[in-house]
Coordinates of C-alpha atoms and ligand atoms in Angstrom, one line a residue:
X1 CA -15.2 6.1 10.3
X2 CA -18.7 6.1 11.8
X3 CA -21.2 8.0 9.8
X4 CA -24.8 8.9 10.0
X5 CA -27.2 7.8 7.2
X6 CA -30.5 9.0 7.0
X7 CA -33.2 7.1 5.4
X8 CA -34.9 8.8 2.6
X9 CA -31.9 11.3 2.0
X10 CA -31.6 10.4 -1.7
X11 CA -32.2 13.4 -3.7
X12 CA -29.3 16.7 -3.8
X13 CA -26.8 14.1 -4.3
X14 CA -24.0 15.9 -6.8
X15 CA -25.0 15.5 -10.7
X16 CA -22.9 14.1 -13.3
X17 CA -22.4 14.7 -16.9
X18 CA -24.3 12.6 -19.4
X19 CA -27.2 11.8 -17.1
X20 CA -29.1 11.9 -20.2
X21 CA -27.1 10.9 -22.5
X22 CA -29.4 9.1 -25.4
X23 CA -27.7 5.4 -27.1
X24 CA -29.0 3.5 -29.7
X25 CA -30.8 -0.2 -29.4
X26 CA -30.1 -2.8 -32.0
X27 CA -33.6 -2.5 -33.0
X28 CA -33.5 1.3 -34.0
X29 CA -34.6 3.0 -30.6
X30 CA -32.6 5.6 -28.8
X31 CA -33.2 5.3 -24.9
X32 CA -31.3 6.7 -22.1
X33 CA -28.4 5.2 -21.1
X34 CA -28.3 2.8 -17.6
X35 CA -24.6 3.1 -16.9
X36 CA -24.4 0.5 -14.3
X37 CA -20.9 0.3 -14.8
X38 CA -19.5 2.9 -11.8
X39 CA -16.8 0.2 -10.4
X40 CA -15.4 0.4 -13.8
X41 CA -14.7 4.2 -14.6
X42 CA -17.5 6.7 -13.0
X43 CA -18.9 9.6 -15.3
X44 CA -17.3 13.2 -14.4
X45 CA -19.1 15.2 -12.2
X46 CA -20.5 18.4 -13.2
X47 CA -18.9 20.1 -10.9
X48 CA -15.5 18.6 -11.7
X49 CA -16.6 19.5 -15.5
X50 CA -17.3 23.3 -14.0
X51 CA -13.9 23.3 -11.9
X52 CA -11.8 22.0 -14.9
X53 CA -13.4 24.8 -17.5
X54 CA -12.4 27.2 -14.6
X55 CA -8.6 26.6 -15.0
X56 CA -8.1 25.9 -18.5
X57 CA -8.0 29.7 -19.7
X58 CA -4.8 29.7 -16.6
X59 CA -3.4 26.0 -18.1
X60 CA 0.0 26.7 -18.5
X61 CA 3.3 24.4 -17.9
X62 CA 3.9 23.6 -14.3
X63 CA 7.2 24.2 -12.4
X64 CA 8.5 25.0 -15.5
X65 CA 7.5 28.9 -16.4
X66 CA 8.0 32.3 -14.9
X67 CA 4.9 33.3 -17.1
X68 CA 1.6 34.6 -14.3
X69 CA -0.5 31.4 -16.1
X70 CA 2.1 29.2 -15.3
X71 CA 2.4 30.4 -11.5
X72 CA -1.3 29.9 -11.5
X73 CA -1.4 26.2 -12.7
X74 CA 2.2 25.4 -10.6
X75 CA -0.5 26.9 -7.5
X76 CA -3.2 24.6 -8.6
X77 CA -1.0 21.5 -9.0
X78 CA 1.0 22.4 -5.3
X79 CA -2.0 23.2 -3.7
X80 CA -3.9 19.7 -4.8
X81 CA -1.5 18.0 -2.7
X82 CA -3.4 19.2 0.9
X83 CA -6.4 19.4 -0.9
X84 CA -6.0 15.1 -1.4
X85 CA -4.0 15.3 2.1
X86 CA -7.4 16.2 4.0
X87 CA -9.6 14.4 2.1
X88 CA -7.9 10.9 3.3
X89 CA -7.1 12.5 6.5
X90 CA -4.0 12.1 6.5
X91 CA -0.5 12.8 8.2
X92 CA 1.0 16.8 7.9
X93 CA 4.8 14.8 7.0
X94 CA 3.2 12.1 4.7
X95 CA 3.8 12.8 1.1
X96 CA 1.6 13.1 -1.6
X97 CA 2.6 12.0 -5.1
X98 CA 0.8 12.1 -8.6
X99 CA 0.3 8.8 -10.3
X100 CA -1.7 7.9 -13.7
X101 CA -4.2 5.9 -11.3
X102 CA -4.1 3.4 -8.8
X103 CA -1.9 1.1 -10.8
X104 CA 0.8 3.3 -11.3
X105 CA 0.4 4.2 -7.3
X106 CA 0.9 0.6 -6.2
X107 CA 3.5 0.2 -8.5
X108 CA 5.5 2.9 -7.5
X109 CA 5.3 1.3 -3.7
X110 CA 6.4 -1.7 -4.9
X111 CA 9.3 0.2 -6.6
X112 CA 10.0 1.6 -3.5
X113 CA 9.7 -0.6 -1.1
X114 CA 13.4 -1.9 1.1
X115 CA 15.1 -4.7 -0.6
X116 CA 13.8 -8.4 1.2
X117 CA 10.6 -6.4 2.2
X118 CA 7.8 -9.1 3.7
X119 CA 5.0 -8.3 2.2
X120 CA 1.4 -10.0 2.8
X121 CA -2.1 -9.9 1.0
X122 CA -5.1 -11.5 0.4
X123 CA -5.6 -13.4 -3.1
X124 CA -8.6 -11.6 -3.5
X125 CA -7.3 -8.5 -4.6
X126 CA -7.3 -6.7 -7.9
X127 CA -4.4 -7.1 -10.6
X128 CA -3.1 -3.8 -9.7
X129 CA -2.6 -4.9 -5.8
X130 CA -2.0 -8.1 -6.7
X131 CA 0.8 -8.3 -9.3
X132 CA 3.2 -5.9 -8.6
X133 CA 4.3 -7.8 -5.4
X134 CA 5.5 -11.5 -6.8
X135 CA 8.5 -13.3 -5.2
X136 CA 10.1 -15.2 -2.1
X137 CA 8.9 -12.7 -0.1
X138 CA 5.1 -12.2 -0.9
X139 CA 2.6 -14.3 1.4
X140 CA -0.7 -14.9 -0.3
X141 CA -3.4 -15.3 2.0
X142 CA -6.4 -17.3 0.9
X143 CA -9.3 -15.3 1.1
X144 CA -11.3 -15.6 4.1
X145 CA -15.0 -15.6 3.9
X146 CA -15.6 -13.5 7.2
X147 CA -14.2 -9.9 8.7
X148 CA -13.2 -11.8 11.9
X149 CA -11.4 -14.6 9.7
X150 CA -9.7 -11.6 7.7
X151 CA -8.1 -10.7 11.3
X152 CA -6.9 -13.8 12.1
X153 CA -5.5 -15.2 8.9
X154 CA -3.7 -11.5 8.6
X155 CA -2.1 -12.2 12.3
X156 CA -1.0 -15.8 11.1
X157 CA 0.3 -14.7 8.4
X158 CA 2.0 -12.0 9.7
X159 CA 3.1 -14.2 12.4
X160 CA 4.9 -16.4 10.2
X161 CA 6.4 -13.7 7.7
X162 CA 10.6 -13.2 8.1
X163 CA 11.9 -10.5 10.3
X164 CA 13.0 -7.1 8.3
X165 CA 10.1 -4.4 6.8
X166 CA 7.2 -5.6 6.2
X167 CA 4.2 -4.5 4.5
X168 CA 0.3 -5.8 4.2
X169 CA -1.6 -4.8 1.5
X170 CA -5.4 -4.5 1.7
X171 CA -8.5 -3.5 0.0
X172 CA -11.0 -1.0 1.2
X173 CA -14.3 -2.3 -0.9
X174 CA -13.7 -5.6 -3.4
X175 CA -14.3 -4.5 -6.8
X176 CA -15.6 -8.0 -7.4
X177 CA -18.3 -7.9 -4.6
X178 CA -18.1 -4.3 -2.9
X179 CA -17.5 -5.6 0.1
X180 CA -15.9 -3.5 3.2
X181 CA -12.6 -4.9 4.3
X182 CA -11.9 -4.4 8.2
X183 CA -9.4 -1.9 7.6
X184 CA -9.0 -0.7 10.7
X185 CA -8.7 -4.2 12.7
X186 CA -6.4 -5.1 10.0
X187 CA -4.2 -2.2 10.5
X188 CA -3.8 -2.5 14.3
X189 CA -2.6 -6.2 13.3
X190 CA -0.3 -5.2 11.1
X191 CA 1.0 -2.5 13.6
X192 CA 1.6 -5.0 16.7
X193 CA 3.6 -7.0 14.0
X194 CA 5.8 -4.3 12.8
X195 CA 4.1 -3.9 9.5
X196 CA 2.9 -0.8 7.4
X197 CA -0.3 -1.4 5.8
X198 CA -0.9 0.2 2.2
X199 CA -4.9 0.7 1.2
X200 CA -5.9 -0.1 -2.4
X201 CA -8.6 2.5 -1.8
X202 CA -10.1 2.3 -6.0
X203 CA -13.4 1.4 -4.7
X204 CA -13.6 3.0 -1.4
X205 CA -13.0 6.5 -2.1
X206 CA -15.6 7.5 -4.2
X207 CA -18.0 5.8 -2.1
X208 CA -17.0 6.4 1.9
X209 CA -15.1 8.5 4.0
X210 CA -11.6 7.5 4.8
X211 CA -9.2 8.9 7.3
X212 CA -6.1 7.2 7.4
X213 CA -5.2 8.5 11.1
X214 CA -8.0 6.7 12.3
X215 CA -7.7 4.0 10.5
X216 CA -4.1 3.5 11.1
X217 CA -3.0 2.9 7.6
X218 CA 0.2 4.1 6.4
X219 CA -0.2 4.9 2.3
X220 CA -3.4 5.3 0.3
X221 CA -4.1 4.8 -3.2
X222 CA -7.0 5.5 -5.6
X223 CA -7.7 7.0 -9.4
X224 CA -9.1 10.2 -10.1
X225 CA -11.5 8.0 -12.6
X226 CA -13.5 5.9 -10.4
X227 CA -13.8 9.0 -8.3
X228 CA -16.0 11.1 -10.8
X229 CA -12.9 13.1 -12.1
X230 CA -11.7 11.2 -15.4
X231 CA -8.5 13.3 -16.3
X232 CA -5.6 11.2 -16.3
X233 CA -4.5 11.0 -12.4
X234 CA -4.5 8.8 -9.5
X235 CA -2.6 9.4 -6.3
X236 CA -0.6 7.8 -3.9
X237 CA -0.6 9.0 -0.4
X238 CA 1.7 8.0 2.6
X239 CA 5.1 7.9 4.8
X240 CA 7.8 9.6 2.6
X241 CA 10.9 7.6 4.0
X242 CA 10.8 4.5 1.9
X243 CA 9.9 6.7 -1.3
X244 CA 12.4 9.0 -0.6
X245 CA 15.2 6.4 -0.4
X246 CA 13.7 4.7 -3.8
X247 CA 15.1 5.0 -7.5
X248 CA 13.1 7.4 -9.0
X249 CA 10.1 5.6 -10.5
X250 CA 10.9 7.5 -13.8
X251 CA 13.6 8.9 -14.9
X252 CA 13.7 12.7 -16.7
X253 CA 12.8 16.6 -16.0
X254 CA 11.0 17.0 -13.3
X255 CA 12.5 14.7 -11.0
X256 CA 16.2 15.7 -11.1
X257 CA 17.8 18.9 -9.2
X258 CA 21.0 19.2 -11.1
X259 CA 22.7 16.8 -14.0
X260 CA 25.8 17.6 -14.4
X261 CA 28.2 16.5 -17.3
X262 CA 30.9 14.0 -16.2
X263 CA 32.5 13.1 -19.5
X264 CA 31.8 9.7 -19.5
X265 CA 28.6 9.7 -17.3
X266 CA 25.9 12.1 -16.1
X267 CA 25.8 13.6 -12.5
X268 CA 22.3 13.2 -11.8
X269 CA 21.1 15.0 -8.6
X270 CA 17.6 13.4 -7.4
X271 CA 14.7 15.8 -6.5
X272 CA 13.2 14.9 -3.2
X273 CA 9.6 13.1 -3.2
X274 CA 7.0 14.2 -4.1
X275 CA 8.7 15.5 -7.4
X276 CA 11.1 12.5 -7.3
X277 CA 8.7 10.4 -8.7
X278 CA 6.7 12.9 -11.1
X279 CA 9.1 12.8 -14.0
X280 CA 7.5 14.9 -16.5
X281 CA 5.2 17.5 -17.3
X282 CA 3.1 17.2 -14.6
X283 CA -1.1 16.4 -15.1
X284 CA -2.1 19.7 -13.7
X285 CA -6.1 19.2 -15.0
X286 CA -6.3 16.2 -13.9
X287 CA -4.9 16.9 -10.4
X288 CA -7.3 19.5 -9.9
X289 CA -10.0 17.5 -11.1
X290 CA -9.2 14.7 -8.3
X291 CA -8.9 17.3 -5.8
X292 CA -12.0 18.9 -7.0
X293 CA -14.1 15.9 -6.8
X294 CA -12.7 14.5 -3.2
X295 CA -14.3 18.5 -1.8
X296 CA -17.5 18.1 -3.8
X297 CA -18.0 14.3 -2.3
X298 CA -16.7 15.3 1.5
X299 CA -19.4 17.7 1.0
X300 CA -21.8 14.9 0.2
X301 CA -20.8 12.0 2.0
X302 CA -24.4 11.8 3.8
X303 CA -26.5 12.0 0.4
X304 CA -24.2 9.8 -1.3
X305 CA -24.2 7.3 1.5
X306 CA -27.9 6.2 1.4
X307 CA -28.6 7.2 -2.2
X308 CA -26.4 4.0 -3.1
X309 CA -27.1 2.4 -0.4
X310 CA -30.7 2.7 -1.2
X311 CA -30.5 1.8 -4.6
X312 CA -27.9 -1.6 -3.5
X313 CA -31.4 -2.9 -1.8
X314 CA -33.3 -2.3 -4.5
X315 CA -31.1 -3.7 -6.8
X316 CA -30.0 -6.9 -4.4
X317 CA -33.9 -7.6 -4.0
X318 CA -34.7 -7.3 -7.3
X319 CA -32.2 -9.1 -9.0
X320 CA -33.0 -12.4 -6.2
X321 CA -36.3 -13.0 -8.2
X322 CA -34.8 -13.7 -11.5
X323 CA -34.0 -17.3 -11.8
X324 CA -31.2 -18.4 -11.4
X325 CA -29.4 -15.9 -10.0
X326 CA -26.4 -16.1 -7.7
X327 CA -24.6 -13.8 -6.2
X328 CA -20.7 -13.6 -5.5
X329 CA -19.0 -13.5 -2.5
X330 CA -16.2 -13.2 0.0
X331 CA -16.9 -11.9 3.1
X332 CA -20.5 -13.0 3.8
X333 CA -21.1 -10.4 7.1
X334 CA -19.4 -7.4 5.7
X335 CA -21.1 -4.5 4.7
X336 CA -21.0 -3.4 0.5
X337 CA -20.6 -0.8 -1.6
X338 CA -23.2 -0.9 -4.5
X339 CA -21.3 -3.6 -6.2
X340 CA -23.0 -6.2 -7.1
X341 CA -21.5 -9.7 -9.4
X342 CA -23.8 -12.6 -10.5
X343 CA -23.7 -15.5 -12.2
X344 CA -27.3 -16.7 -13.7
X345 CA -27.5 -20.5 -14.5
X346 CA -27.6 -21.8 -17.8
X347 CA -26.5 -18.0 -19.1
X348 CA -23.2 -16.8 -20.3
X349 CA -22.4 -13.5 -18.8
X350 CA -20.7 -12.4 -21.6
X351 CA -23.9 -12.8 -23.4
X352 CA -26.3 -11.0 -20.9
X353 CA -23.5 -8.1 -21.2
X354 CA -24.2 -8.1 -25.1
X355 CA -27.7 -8.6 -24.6
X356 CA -28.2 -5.9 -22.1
X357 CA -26.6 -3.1 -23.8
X358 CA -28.0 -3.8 -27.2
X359 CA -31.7 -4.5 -26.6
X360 CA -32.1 -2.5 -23.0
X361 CA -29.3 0.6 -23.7
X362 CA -27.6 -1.3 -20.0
X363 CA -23.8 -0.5 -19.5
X364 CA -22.2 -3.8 -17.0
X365 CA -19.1 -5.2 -16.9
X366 CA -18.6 -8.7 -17.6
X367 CA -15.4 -11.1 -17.1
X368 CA -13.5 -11.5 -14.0
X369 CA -12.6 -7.7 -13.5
X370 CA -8.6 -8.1 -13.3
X371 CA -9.1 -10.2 -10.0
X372 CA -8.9 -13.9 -11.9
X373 CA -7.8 -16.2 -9.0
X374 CA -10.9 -14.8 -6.4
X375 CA -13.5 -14.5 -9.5
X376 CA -12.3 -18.3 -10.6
X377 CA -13.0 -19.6 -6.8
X378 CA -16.1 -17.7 -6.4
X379 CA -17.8 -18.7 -9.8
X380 CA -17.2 -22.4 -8.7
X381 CA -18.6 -21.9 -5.7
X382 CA -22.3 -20.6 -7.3
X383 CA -22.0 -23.8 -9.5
X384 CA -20.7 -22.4 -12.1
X385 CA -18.4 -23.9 -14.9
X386 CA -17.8 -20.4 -16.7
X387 CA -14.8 -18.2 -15.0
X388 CA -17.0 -14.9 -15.6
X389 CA -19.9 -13.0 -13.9
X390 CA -21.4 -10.1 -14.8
X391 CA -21.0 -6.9 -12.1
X392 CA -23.6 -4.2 -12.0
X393 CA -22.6 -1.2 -10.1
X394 CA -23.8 1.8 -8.8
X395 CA -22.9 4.8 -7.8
X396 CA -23.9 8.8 -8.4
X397 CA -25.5 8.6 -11.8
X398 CA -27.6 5.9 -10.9
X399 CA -30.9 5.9 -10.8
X400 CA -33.8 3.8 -9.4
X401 CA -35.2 3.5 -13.0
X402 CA -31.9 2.4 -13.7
X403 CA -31.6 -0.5 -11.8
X404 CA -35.5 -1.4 -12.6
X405 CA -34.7 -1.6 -15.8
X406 CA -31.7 -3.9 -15.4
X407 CA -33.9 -6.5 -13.0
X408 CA -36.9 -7.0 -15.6
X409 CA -34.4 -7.0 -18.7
X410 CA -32.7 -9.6 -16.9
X411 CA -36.5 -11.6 -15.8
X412 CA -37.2 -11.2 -20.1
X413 CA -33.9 -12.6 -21.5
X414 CA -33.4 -15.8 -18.7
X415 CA -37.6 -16.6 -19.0
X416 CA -38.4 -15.2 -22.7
X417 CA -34.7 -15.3 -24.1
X418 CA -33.2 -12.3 -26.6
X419 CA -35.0 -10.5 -29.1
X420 CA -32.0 -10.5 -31.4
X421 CA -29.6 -12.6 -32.3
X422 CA -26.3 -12.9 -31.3
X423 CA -22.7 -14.6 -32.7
X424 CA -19.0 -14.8 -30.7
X425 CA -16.6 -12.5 -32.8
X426 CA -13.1 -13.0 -31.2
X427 CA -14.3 -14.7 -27.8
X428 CA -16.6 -11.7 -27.1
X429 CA -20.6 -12.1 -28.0
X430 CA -21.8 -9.3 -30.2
X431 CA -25.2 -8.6 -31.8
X432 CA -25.1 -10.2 -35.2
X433 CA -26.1 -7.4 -38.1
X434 CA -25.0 -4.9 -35.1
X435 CA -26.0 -1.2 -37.1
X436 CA -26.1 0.6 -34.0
X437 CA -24.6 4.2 -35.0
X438 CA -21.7 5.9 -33.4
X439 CA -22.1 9.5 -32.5
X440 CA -21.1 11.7 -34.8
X441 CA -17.8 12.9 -33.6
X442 CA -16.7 9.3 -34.6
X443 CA -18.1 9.3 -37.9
Ligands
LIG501 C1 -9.9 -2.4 -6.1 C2 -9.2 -1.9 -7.3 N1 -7.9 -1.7 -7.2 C3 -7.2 -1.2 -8.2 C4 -7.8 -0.9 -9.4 C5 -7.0 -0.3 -10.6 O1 -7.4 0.9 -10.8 P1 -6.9 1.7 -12.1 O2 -7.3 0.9 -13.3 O3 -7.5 3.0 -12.0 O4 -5.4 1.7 -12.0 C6 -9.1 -1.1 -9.6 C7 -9.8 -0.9 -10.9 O5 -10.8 -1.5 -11.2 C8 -9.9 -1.6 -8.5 O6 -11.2 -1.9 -8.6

């Protein structure tokens, strides 16, 4: 989806809570917290705070009571459904089912999915796109290192896959390098070979547009977490039929119509999806926190756009003067979300992890953020022998100061070294004589 960025557009974009939150420095301080750690779990928007305090005097069992509270949440939990349904532009008939997070989503479409189903991906994806499809009939596609190799290697492949269903599962941004995936070119492949496509959309919802009618992609999937709204849900969104002919993804209340007792067995009567799948009291707060915090970023999209997008320069250019940095990555002409992984030479990143958070107050991931076989390739290809990087990444409650800070911690420990000293407690580097305090609803 095309979209209009303005230069210079980076204030009035939505606020989050704990923008100020204070954390403590190995050496005593208290400074404010540089969570440069968005990819991972985004901080709640205020407004998703404001919408959530605005139901929880009506929270009350869902499908389940006659009492006006619990009309009022089943309302809030029903009406969710097209408030999700518009956000990813999708189909009036496609189906809209609650999930614990993206995960769960995928999961559930694998559940579902017809028996001897062809399904193809890239090896680049994430844990939760890439394990739940394993078997005879899984292709895994090298990942290419262009958009226009993407294309081709998808049509090969796609070429070559058995006759029957088949199903391609893509990415929308890399959570290893943020880059965009050519969703749309993909899908029209997939489409003239008979396949649905399903988009692992973790990383691209909270930070673009999508519209699955243009786009041409038949399910979505993200988590209300990485989208500013950390209550427990994620969402799968897409074509009913194969869902509706599944097993129930879990079995109990919720998802039956009528059990009846047999004697020796149970008469179970399945619900129809969406409910099929949503055994159990459903998540009503955090449904209406995902739906809340899709309306408040459709409302934003243009702020939110160049605000990371003007912070991903800053960061990129300031983090190519500190030596030895390298930078990871797949497809070398795509565009990125404000993702950015690194190795620096001679520097473990589990290390500069420890380092930044307990001398600069820096929150980054470190590892290979549940996508092992594309971080292995990628760290061997900067030169290095270690299968880890370190990811910075940005999104609403970044700041320019923020990212400052990271670039001239990072100059200080590779050309100075650390202030403190550091030891490796069960394979993880921790600040020895670490007396940071907790706060004090942990004491
Ligand atoms: C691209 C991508 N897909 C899927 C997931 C899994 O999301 P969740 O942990 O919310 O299930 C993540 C999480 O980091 C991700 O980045």
């Amino acid at each position: 989806m095309t979209l209009a960025i303005t230069p210079g557009t980076t204030t009035a974009v939505p606020a989050v809570v704990g923008a100020d939150l204070r954390v403590p420095l190995v050496t005593g301080e208290r400074v404010t917290y540089a969570n440069l750690d968005h990819a991972a779990s985004a901080p709640c928007l205020q407004e998703v705070r404001d919408a959530v305090d605005e139901l929880l005097p009506w929270y009350a069992s869902v499908h389940r009571g006659a009492g006006f509270a619990s009309q009022v949440s089943t309302r809030v939990y029903e009406q969710a459904r097209d408030r999700i349904r518009k956000f990813v532009g999708a189909h009036a008939s496609d189906t809209v089912v609650f999930t614990r997070n993206t995960t769960d989503s995928l999961n559930l479409l694998a559940r579902s999915v017809p028996k001897n189903t062809a399904v193809v991906l890239f090896d680049s994806e994430h844990h939760a796109a890439l394990l739940p499809w394993r078997g005879p009939n899984v292709q895994r596609v090298p990942a290419p290192s262009s958009s226009g190799a993407a294309v081709v290697a998808l049509d090969r492949a796609l070429a070559a896959a058995p006759v029957g269903p088949r199903l391609v599962i893509v990415t929308g941004a890399s959570n290893v390098t943020g880059e965009l995936w050519p969703v749309a070119e993909l899908a029209k492949v997939a489409r003239r070979h008979g396949a649905r496509i399903a988009l692992d959309a973790a990383q691209l919802a909270p930070h673009r547009p999508i519209n699955a009618r243009e786009l041409g992609v038949d399910y979505i999937a993200f988590s209300g977490h990485k989208i500013y709204a950390p209550f427990g849900a994620g969402v799968l969104v897409g074509r009913a039929d194969w869902l509706q002919q599944a097993q129930p993804y879990l079995v109990g209340g919720g998802a039956t119509s009528k059990v009846t007792d047999h004697g020796d067995r149970l008469g179970v009567a399945w619900s129809a999806v969406p409910e099929r799948h949503e055994a159990g009291s459903p998540n009503v707060v955090g449904v209406h926190a995902l739906a809340s915090a899709c309306e408040i970023l459709s409302r934003h999209w243009e702020q939110t756009v160049a605000h990371e997008q003007e912070l991903l320069t800053r960061l990129q250019d300031g983090l190519r003067t500190v030596p030895g940095f390298r930078e990871l990555a797949i497809l070398t002409d795509a565009d990125k979300v404000g993702v950015v992984s690194f190795t620096i030479s001679g520097f473990d990143a589990g290390f500069l992890a420890a380092a930044l958070s307990a001398e600069y107050g820096i929150g980054v991931r470190d590892g290979a953020f549940c996508a092992h076989v594309i971080v292995g390739r990628l760290v061997k290809q900067v030169g290095s022998h270690e299968e880890r990087a370190v990811r910075a990444s940005i999104g609403l409650g970044t700041t320019a100061e923020h990212v400052d800070r990271l670039v001239a911690a990072l100059r200080t420990l590779v050309t100075e070294g650390p202030k403190w000293t550091y030891v490796q407690r069960d394979g993880r580097w921790v600040p020895q004589d670490d007396n940071r305090t907790l706060p004090p609803f942990l004491a």
